[in-house]
PDB file of C-alpha atoms and ligand atoms in Angstrom:
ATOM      1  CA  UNK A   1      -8.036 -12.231  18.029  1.00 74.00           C
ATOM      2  CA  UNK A   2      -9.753  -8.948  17.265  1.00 83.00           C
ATOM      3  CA  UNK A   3     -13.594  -9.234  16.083  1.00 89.00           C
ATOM      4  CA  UNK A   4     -14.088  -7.641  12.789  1.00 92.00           C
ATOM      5  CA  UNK A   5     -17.917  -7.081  11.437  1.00 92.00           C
ATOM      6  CA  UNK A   6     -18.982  -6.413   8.108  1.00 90.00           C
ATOM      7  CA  UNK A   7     -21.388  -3.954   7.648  1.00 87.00           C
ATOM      8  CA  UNK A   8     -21.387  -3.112   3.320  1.00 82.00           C
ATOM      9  CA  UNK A   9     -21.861  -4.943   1.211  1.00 81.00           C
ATOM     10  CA  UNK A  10     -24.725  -5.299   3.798  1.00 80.00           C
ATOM     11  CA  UNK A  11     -23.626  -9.388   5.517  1.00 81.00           C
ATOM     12  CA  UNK A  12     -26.553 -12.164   4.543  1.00 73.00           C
ATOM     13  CA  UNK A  13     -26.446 -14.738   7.208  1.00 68.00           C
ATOM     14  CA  UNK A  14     -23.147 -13.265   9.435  1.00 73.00           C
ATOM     15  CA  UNK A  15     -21.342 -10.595  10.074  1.00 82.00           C
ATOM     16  CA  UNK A  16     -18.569 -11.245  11.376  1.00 88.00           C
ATOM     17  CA  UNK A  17     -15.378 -11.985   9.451  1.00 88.00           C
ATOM     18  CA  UNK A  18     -12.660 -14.792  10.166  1.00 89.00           C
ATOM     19  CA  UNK A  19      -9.401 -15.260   8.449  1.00 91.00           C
ATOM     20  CA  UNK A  20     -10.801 -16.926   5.678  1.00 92.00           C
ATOM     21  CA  UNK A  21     -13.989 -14.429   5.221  1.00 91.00           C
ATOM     22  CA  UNK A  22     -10.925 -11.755   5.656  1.00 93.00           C
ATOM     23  CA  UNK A  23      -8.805 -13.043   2.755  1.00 95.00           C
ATOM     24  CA  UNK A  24     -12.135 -13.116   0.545  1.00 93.00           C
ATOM     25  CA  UNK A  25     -13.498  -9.594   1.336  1.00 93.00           C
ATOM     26  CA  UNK A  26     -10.131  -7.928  -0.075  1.00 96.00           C
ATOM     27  CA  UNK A  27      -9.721 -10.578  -2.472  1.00 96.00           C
ATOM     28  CA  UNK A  28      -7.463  -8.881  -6.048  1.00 97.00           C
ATOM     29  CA  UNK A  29     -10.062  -8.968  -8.803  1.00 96.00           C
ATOM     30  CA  UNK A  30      -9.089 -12.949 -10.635  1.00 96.00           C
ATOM     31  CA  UNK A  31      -7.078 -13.145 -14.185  1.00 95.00           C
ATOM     32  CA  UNK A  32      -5.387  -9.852 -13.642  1.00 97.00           C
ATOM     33  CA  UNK A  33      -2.471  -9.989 -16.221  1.00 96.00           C
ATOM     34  CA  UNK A  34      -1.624  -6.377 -15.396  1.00 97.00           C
ATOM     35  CA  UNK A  35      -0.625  -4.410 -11.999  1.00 98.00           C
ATOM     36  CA  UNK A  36      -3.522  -3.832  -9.779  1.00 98.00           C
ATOM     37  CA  UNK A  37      -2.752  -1.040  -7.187  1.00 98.00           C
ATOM     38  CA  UNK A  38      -4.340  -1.231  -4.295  1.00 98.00           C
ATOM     39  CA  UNK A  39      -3.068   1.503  -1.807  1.00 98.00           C
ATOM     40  CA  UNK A  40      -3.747   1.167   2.254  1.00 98.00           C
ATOM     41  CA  UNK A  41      -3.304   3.510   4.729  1.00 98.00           C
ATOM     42  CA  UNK A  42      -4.532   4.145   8.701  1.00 97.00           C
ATOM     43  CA  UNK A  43      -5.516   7.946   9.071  1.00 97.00           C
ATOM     44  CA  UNK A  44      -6.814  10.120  12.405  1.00 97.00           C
ATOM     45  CA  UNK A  45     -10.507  11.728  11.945  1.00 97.00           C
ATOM     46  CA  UNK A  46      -8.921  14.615  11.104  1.00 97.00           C
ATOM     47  CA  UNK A  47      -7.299  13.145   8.210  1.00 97.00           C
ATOM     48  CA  UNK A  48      -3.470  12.929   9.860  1.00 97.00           C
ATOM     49  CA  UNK A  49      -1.503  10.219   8.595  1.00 97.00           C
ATOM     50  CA  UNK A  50       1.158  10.281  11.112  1.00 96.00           C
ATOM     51  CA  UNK A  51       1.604  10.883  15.192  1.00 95.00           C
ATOM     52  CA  UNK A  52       4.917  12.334  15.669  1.00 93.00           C
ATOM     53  CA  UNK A  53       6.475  11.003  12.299  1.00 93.00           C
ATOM     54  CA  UNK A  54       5.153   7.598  12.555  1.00 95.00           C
ATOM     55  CA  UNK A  55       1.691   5.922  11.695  1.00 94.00           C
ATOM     56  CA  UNK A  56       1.982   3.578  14.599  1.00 90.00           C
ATOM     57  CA  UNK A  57       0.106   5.995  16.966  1.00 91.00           C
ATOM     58  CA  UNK A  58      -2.834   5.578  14.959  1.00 94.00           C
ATOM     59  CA  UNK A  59      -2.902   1.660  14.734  1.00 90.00           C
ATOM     60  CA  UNK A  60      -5.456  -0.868  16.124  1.00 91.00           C
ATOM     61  CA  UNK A  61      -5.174  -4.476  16.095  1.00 92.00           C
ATOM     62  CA  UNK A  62      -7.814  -4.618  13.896  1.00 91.00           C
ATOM     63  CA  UNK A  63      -6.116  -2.292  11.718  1.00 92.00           C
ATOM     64  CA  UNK A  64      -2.444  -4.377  11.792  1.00 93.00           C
ATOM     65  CA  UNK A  65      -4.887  -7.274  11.285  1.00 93.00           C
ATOM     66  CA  UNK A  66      -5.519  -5.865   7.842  1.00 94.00           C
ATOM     67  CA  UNK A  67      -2.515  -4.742   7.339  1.00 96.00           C
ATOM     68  CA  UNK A  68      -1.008  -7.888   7.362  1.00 96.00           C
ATOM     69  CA  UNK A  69      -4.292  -9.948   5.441  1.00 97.00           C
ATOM     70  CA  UNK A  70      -3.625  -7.404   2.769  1.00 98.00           C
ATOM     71  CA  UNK A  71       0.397  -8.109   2.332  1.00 98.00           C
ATOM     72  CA  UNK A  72      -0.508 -12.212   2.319  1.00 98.00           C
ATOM     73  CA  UNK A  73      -2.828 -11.091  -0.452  1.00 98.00           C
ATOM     74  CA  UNK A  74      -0.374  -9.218  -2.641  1.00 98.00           C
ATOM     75  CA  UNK A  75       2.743  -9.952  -4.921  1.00 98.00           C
ATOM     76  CA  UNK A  76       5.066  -6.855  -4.318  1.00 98.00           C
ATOM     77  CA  UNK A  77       4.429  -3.949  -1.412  1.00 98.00           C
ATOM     78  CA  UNK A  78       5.609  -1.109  -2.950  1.00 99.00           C
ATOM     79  CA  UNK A  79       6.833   2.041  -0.905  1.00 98.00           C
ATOM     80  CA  UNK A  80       7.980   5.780  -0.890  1.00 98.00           C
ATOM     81  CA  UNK A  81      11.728   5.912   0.387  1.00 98.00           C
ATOM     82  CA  UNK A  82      10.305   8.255   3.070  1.00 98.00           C
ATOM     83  CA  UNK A  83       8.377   6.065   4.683  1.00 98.00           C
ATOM     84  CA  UNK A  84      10.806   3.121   4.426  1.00 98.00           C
ATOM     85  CA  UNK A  85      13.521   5.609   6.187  1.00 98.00           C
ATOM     86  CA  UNK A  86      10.913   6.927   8.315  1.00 97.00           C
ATOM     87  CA  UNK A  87       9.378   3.626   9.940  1.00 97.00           C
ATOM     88  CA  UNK A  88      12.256   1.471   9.366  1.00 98.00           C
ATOM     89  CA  UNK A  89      11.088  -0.712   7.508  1.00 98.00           C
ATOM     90  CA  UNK A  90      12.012  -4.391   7.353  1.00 98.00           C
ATOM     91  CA  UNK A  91      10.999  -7.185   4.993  1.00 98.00           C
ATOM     92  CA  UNK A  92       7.421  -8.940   5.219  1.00 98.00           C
ATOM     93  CA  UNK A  93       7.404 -11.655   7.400  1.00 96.00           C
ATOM     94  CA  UNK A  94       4.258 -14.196   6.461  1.00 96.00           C
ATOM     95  CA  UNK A  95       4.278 -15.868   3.047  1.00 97.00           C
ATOM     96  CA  UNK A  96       1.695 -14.764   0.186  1.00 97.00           C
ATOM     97  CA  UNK A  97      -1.059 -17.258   0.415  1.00 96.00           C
ATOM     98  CA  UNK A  98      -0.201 -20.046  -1.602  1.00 95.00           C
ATOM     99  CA  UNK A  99       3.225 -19.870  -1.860  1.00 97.00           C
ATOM    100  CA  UNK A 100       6.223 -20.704   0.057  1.00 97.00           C
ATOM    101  CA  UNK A 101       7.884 -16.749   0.586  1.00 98.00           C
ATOM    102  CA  UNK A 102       6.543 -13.230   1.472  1.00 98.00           C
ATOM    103  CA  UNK A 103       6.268 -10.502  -1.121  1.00 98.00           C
ATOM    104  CA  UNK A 104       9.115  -8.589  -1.442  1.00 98.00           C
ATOM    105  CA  UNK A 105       9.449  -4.511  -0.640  1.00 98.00           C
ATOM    106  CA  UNK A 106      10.002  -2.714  -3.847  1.00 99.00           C
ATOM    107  CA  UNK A 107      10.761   1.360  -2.333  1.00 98.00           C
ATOM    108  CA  UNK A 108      10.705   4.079  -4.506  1.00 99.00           C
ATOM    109  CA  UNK A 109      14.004   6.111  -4.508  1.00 98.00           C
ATOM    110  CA  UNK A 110      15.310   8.890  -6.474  1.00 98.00           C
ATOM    111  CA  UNK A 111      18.259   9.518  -4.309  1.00 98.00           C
ATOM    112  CA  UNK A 112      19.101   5.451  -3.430  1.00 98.00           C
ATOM    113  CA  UNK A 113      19.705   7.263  -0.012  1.00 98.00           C
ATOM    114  CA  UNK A 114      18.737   3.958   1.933  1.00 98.00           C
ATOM    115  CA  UNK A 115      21.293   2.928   4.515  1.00 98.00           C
ATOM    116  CA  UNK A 116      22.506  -0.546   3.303  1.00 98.00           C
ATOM    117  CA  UNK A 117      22.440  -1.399   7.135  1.00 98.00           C
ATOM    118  CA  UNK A 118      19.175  -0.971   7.788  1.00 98.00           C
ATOM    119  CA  UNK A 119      15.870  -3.747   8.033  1.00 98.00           C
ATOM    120  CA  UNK A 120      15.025  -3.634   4.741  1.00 98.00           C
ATOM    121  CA  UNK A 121      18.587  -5.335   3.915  1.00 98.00           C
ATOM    122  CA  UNK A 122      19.103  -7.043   6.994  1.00 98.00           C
ATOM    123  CA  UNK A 123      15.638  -8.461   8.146  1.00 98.00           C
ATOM    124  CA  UNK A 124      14.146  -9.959   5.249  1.00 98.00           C
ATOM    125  CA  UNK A 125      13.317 -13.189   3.716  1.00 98.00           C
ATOM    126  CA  UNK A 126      13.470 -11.910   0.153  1.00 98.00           C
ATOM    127  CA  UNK A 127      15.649  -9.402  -1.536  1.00 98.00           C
ATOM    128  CA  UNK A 128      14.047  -6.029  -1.735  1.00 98.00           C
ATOM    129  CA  UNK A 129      13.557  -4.244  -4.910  1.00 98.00           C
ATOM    130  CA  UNK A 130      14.897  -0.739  -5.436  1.00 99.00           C
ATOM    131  CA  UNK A 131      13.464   1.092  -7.949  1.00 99.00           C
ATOM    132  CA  UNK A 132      15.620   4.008  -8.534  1.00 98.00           C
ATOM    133  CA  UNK A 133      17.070   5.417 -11.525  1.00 98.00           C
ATOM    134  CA  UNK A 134      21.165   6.010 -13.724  1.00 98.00           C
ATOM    135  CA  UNK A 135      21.043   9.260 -11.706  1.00 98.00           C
ATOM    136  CA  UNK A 136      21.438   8.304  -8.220  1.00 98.00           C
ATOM    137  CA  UNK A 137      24.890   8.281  -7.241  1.00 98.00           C
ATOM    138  CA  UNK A 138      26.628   5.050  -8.617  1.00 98.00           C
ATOM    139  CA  UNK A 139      28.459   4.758  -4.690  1.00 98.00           C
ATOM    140  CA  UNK A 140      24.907   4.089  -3.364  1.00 98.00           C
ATOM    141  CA  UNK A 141      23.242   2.058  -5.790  1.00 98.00           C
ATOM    142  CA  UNK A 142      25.803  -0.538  -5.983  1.00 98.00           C
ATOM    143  CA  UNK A 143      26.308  -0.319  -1.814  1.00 98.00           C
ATOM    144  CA  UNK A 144      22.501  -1.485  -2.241  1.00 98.00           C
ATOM    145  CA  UNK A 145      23.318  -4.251  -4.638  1.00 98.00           C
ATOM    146  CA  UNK A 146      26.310  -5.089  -2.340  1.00 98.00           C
ATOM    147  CA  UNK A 147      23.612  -4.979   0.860  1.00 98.00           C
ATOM    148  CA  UNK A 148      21.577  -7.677  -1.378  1.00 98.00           C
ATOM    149  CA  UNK A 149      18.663  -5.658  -3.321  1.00 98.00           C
ATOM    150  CA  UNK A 150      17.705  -6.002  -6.271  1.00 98.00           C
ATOM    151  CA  UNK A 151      18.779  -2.557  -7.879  1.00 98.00           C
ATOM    152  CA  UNK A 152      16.960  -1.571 -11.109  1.00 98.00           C
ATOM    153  CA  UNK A 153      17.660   1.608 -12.810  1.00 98.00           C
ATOM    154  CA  UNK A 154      14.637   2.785 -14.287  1.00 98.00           C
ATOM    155  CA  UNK A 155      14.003   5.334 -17.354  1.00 98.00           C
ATOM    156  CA  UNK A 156      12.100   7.138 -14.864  1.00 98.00           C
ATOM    157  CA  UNK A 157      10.023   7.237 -11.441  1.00 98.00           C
ATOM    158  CA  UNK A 158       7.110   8.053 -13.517  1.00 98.00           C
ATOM    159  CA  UNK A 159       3.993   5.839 -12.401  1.00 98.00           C
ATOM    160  CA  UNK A 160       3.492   4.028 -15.784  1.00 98.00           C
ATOM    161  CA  UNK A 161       7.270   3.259 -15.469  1.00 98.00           C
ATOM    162  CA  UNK A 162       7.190   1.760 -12.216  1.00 98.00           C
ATOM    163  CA  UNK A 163       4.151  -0.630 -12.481  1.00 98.00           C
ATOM    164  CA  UNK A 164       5.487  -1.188 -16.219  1.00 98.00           C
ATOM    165  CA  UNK A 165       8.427  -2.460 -14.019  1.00 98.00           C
ATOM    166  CA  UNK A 166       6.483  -4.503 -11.658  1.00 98.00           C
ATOM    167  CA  UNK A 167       4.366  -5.856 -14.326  1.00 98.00           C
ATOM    168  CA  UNK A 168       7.560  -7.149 -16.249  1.00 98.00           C
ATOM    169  CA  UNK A 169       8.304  -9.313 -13.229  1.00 98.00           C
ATOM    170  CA  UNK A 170       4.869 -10.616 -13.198  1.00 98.00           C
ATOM    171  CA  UNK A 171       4.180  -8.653  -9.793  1.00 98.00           C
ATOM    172  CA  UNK A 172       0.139  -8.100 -10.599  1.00 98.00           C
ATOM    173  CA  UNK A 173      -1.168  -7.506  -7.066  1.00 98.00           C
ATOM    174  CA  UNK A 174       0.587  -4.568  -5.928  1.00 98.00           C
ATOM    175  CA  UNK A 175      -0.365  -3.650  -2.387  1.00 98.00           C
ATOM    176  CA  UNK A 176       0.993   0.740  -2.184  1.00 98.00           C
ATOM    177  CA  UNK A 177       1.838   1.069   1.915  1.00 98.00           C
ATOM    178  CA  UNK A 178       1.976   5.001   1.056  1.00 96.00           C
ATOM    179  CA  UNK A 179       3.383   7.177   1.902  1.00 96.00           C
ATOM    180  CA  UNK A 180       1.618  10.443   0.747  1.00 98.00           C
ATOM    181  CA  UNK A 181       4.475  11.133  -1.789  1.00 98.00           C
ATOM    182  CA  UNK A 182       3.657   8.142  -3.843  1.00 98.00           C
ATOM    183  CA  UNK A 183      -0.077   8.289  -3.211  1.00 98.00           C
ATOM    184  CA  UNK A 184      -0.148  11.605  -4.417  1.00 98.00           C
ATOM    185  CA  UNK A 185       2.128  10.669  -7.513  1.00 98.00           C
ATOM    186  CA  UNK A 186      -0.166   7.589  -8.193  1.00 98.00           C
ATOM    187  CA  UNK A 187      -3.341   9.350  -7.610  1.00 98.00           C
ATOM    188  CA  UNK A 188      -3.011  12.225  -9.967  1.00 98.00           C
ATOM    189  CA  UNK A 189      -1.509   9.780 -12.656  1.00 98.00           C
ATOM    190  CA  UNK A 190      -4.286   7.734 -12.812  1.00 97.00           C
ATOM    191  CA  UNK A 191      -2.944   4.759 -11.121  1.00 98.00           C
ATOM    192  CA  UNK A 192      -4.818   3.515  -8.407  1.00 98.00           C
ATOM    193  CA  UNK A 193      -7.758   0.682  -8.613  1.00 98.00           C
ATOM    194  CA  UNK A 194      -8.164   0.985  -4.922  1.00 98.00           C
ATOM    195  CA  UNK A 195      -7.816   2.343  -1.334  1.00 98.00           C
ATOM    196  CA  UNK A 196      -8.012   0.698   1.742  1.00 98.00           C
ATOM    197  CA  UNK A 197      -8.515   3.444   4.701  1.00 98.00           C
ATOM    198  CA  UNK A 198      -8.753   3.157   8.246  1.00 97.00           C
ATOM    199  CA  UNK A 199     -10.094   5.530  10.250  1.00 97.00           C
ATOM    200  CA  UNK A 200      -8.723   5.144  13.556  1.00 96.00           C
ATOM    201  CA  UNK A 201     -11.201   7.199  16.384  1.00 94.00           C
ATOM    202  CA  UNK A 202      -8.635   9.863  17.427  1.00 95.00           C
ATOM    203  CA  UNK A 203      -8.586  13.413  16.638  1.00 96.00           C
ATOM    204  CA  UNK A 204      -4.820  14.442  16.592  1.00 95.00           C
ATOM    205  CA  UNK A 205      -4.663  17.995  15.304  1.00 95.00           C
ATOM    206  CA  UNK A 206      -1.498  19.193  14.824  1.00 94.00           C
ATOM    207  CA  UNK A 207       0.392  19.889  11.549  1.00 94.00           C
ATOM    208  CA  UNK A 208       0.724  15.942   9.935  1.00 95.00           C
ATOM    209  CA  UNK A 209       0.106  15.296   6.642  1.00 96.00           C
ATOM    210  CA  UNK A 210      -2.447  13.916   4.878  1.00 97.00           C
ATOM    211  CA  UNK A 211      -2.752  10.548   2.676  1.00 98.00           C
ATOM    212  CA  UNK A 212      -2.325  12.001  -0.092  1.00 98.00           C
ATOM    213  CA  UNK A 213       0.196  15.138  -1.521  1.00 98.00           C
ATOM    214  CA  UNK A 214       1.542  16.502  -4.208  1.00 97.00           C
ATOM    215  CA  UNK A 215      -0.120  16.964  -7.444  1.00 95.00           C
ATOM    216  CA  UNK A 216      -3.667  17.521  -8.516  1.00 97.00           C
ATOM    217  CA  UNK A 217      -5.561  14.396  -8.728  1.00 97.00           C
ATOM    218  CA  UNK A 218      -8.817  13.500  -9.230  1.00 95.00           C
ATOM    219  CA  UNK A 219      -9.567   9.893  -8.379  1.00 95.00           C
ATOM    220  CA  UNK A 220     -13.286   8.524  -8.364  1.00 94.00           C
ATOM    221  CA  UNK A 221     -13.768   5.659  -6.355  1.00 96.00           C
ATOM    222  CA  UNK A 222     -16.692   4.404  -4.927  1.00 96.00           C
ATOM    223  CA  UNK A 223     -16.922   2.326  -1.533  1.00 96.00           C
ATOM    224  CA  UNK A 224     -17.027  -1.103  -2.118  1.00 95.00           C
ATOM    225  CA  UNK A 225     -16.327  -2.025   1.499  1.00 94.00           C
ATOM    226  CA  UNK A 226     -16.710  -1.088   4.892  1.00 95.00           C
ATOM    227  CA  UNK A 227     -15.898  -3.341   8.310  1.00 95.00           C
ATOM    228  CA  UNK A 228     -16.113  -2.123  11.662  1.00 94.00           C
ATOM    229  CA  UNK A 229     -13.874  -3.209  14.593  1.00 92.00           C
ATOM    230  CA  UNK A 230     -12.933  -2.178  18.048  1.00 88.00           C
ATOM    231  CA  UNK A 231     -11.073   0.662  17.660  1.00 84.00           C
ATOM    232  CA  UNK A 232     -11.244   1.037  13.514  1.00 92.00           C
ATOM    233  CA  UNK A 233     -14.011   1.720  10.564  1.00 96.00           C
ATOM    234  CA  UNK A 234     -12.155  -0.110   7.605  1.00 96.00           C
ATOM    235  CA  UNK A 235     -12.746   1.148   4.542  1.00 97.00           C
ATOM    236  CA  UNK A 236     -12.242  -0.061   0.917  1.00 97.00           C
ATOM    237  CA  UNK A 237     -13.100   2.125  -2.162  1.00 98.00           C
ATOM    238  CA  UNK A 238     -12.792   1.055  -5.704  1.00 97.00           C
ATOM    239  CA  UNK A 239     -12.311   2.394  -9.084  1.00 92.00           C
ATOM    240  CA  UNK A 240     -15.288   3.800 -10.473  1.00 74.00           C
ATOM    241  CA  UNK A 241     -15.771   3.319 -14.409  1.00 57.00           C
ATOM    242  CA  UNK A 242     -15.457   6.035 -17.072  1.00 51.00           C
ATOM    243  CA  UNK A 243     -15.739   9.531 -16.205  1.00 47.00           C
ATOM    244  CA  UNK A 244     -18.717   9.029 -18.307  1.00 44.00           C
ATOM    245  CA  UNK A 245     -20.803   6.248 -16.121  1.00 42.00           C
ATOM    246  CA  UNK A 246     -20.606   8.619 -12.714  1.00 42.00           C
ATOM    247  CA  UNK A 247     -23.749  10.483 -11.727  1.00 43.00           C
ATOM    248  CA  UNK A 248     -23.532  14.126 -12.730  1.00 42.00           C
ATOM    249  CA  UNK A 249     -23.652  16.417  -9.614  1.00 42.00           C
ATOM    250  CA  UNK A 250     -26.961  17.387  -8.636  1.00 43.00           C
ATOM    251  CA  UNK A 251     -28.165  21.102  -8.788  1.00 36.00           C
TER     252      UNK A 251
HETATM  253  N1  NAP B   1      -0.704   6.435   8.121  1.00 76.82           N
HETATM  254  C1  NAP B   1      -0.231   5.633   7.205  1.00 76.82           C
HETATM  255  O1  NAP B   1      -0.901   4.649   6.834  1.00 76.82           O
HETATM  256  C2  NAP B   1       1.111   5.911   6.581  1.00 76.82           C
HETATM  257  C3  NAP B   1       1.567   5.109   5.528  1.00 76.82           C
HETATM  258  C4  NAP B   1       2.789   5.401   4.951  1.00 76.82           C
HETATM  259  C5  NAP B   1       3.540   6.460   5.416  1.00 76.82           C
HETATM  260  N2  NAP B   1       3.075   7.208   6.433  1.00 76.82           N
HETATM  261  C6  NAP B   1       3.883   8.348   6.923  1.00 76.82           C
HETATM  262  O2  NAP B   1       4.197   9.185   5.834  1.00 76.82           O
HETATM  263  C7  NAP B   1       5.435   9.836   6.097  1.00 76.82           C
HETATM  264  C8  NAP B   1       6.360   9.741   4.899  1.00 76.82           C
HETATM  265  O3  NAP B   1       5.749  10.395   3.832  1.00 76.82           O
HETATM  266  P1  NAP B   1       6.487  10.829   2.500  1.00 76.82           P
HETATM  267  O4  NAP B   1       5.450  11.430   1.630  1.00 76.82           O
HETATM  268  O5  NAP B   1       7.742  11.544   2.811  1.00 76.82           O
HETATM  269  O6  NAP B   1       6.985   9.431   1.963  1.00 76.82           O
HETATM  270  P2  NAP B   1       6.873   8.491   0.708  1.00 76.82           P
HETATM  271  O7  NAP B   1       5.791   8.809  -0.225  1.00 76.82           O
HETATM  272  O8  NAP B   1       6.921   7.116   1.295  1.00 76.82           O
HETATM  273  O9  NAP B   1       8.278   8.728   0.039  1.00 76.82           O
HETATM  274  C9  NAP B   1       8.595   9.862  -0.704  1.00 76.82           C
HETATM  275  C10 NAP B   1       9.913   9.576  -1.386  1.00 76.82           C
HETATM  276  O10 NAP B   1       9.722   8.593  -2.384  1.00 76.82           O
HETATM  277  C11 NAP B   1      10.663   8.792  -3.416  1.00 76.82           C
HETATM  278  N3  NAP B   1      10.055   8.949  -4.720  1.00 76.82           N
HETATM  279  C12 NAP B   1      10.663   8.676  -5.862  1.00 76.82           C
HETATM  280  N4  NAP B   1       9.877   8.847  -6.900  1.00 76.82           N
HETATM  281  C13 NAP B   1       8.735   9.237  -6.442  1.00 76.82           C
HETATM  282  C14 NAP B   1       7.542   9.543  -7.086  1.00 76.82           C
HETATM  283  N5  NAP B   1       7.354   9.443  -8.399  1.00 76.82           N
HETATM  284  N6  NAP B   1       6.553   9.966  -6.325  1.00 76.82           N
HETATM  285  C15 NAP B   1       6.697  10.039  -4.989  1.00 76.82           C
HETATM  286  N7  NAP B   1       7.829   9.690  -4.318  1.00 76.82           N
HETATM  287  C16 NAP B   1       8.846   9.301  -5.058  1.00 76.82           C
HETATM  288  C17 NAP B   1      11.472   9.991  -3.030  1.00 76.82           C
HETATM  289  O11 NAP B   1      12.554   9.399  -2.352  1.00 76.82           O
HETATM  290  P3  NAP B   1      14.051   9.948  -2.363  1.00 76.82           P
HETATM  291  O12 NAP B   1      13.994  11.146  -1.476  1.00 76.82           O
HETATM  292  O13 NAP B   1      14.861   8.845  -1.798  1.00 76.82           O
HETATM  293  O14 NAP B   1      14.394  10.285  -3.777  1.00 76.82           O
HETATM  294  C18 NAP B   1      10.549  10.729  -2.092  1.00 76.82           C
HETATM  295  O15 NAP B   1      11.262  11.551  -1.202  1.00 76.82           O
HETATM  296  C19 NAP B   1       5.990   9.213   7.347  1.00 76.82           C
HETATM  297  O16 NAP B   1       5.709  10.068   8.429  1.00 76.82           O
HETATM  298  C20 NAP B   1       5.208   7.930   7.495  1.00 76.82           C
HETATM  299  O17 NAP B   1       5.078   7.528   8.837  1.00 76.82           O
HETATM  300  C21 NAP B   1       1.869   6.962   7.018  1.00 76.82           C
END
């Protein structure tokens, strides 16, 4: 069992977090009766999100240990196709707190090109949710719906539309696993409430990506968390309010 510490908000009469303490320190805000992204990722000093294709070079056990408090947390993990294809992904394993099954996967997927075969079909405990739209090929989608998702043709992969989606099913904690596509997307759309970051100690160099691509954004958030564990500085930033309430830049 890896040791985690808090260290902000500054800890009254300990420090150190158990399960329980865990849970309460990434706690979803109560009453939400909307979707409430919060996005999580593990990055390099130098900002690399991957080690040869994969994030698993960059992982801790403190690090996994928050990856998986955060997915008992939530209602839905929602996903780029790239990273399910990439990391092969599989269904989530340990039910939500308080209930009886784990959230399900909902990926992301233009092009439905998701091999029926793979985890995500195969290894889960709940169907996973594709979230795709009338103009990937009709073959694939319905080779998905055949492999046991639940297919939903959307209007669009717009942001709005895909939490407008999630939100329909009642799916209000949304945990985003990345990748950088859909961070990106989300990020310059205006629809993230929160990151979770962890800085693993490595410097990696080479040409990876970073946590975030595509288009412009510009996302205030302000830290509203910060443990420290062997191996791992976990981070959590939150939504600032109104463009109007921040501090104007001194000088
Ligand atoms: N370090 C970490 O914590 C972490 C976390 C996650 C991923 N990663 C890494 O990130 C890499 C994958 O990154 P990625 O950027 O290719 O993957 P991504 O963001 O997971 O997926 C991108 C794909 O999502 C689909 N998509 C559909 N609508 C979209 C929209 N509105 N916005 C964005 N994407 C949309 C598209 O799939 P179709 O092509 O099927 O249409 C697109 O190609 C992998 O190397 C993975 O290991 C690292």
């Amino acid at each position: 069992m890896v040791t985690v510490r808090r260290i902000w908000p500054v800890p009254g009469t300990s420090a150190d977090l158990d399960d329980a303490a865990l849970l309460g320190h990434y706690a979803y805000p109560d009453g939400l009766d909307a979707p409430y992204v919060r996005v999580n990722f593990v990055s390099s000093l130098d900002g690399a999100v991957s080690v040869d294709g994969l994030s698993g070079g960059l992982g801790s056990d403190a690090d996994k240990a928050v990856f998986a408090t955060l997915r008992r947390l939530a209602d839905v993990v929602l996903v780029g196709a790239g990273t399910v294809r990439a990391e092969d992904y599989r269904g989530a394993r340990t039910p939500t707190l308080g209930r009886d099954l784990p959230p399900p996967i909902a990926v992301v997927t233009g092009s439905a090109d998701l091999d029926p075969g793979a985890r995500l079909f195969t290894d889960t405990a709940v169907a996973p949710i594709v979230l795709t739209t009338a103009g990937a090929p009709a073959a694939r989608r319905d080779a998905l719906r055949a492999a046991g998702a639940d297919v939903v043709e959307c209007p669009d992969l717009e942001p709005a539309t895909l939490l407008a989606e999630l939100g329909r099913r009642g799916l209000h904690r949304v945990l985003c696993e990345g990748g950088p596509s859909l961070f990106g997307a989300l990020a310059a759309a205006g629809h993230v409430d929160e990151l979770c970051l962890t800085l693993s100690p490595v410097v990696v160099a080479g040409s990876a990506g970073r946590i975030a691509t595509g288009p412009a954004a510009d996302l205030r958030l302000d830290l509203a968390g910060a443990l420290t564990a062997p191996g791992a500085l976990l981070l959590r930033y939150a939504r600032t309010g109104p463009a109007d309430d921040v501090d104007p830049p001194i000088g």
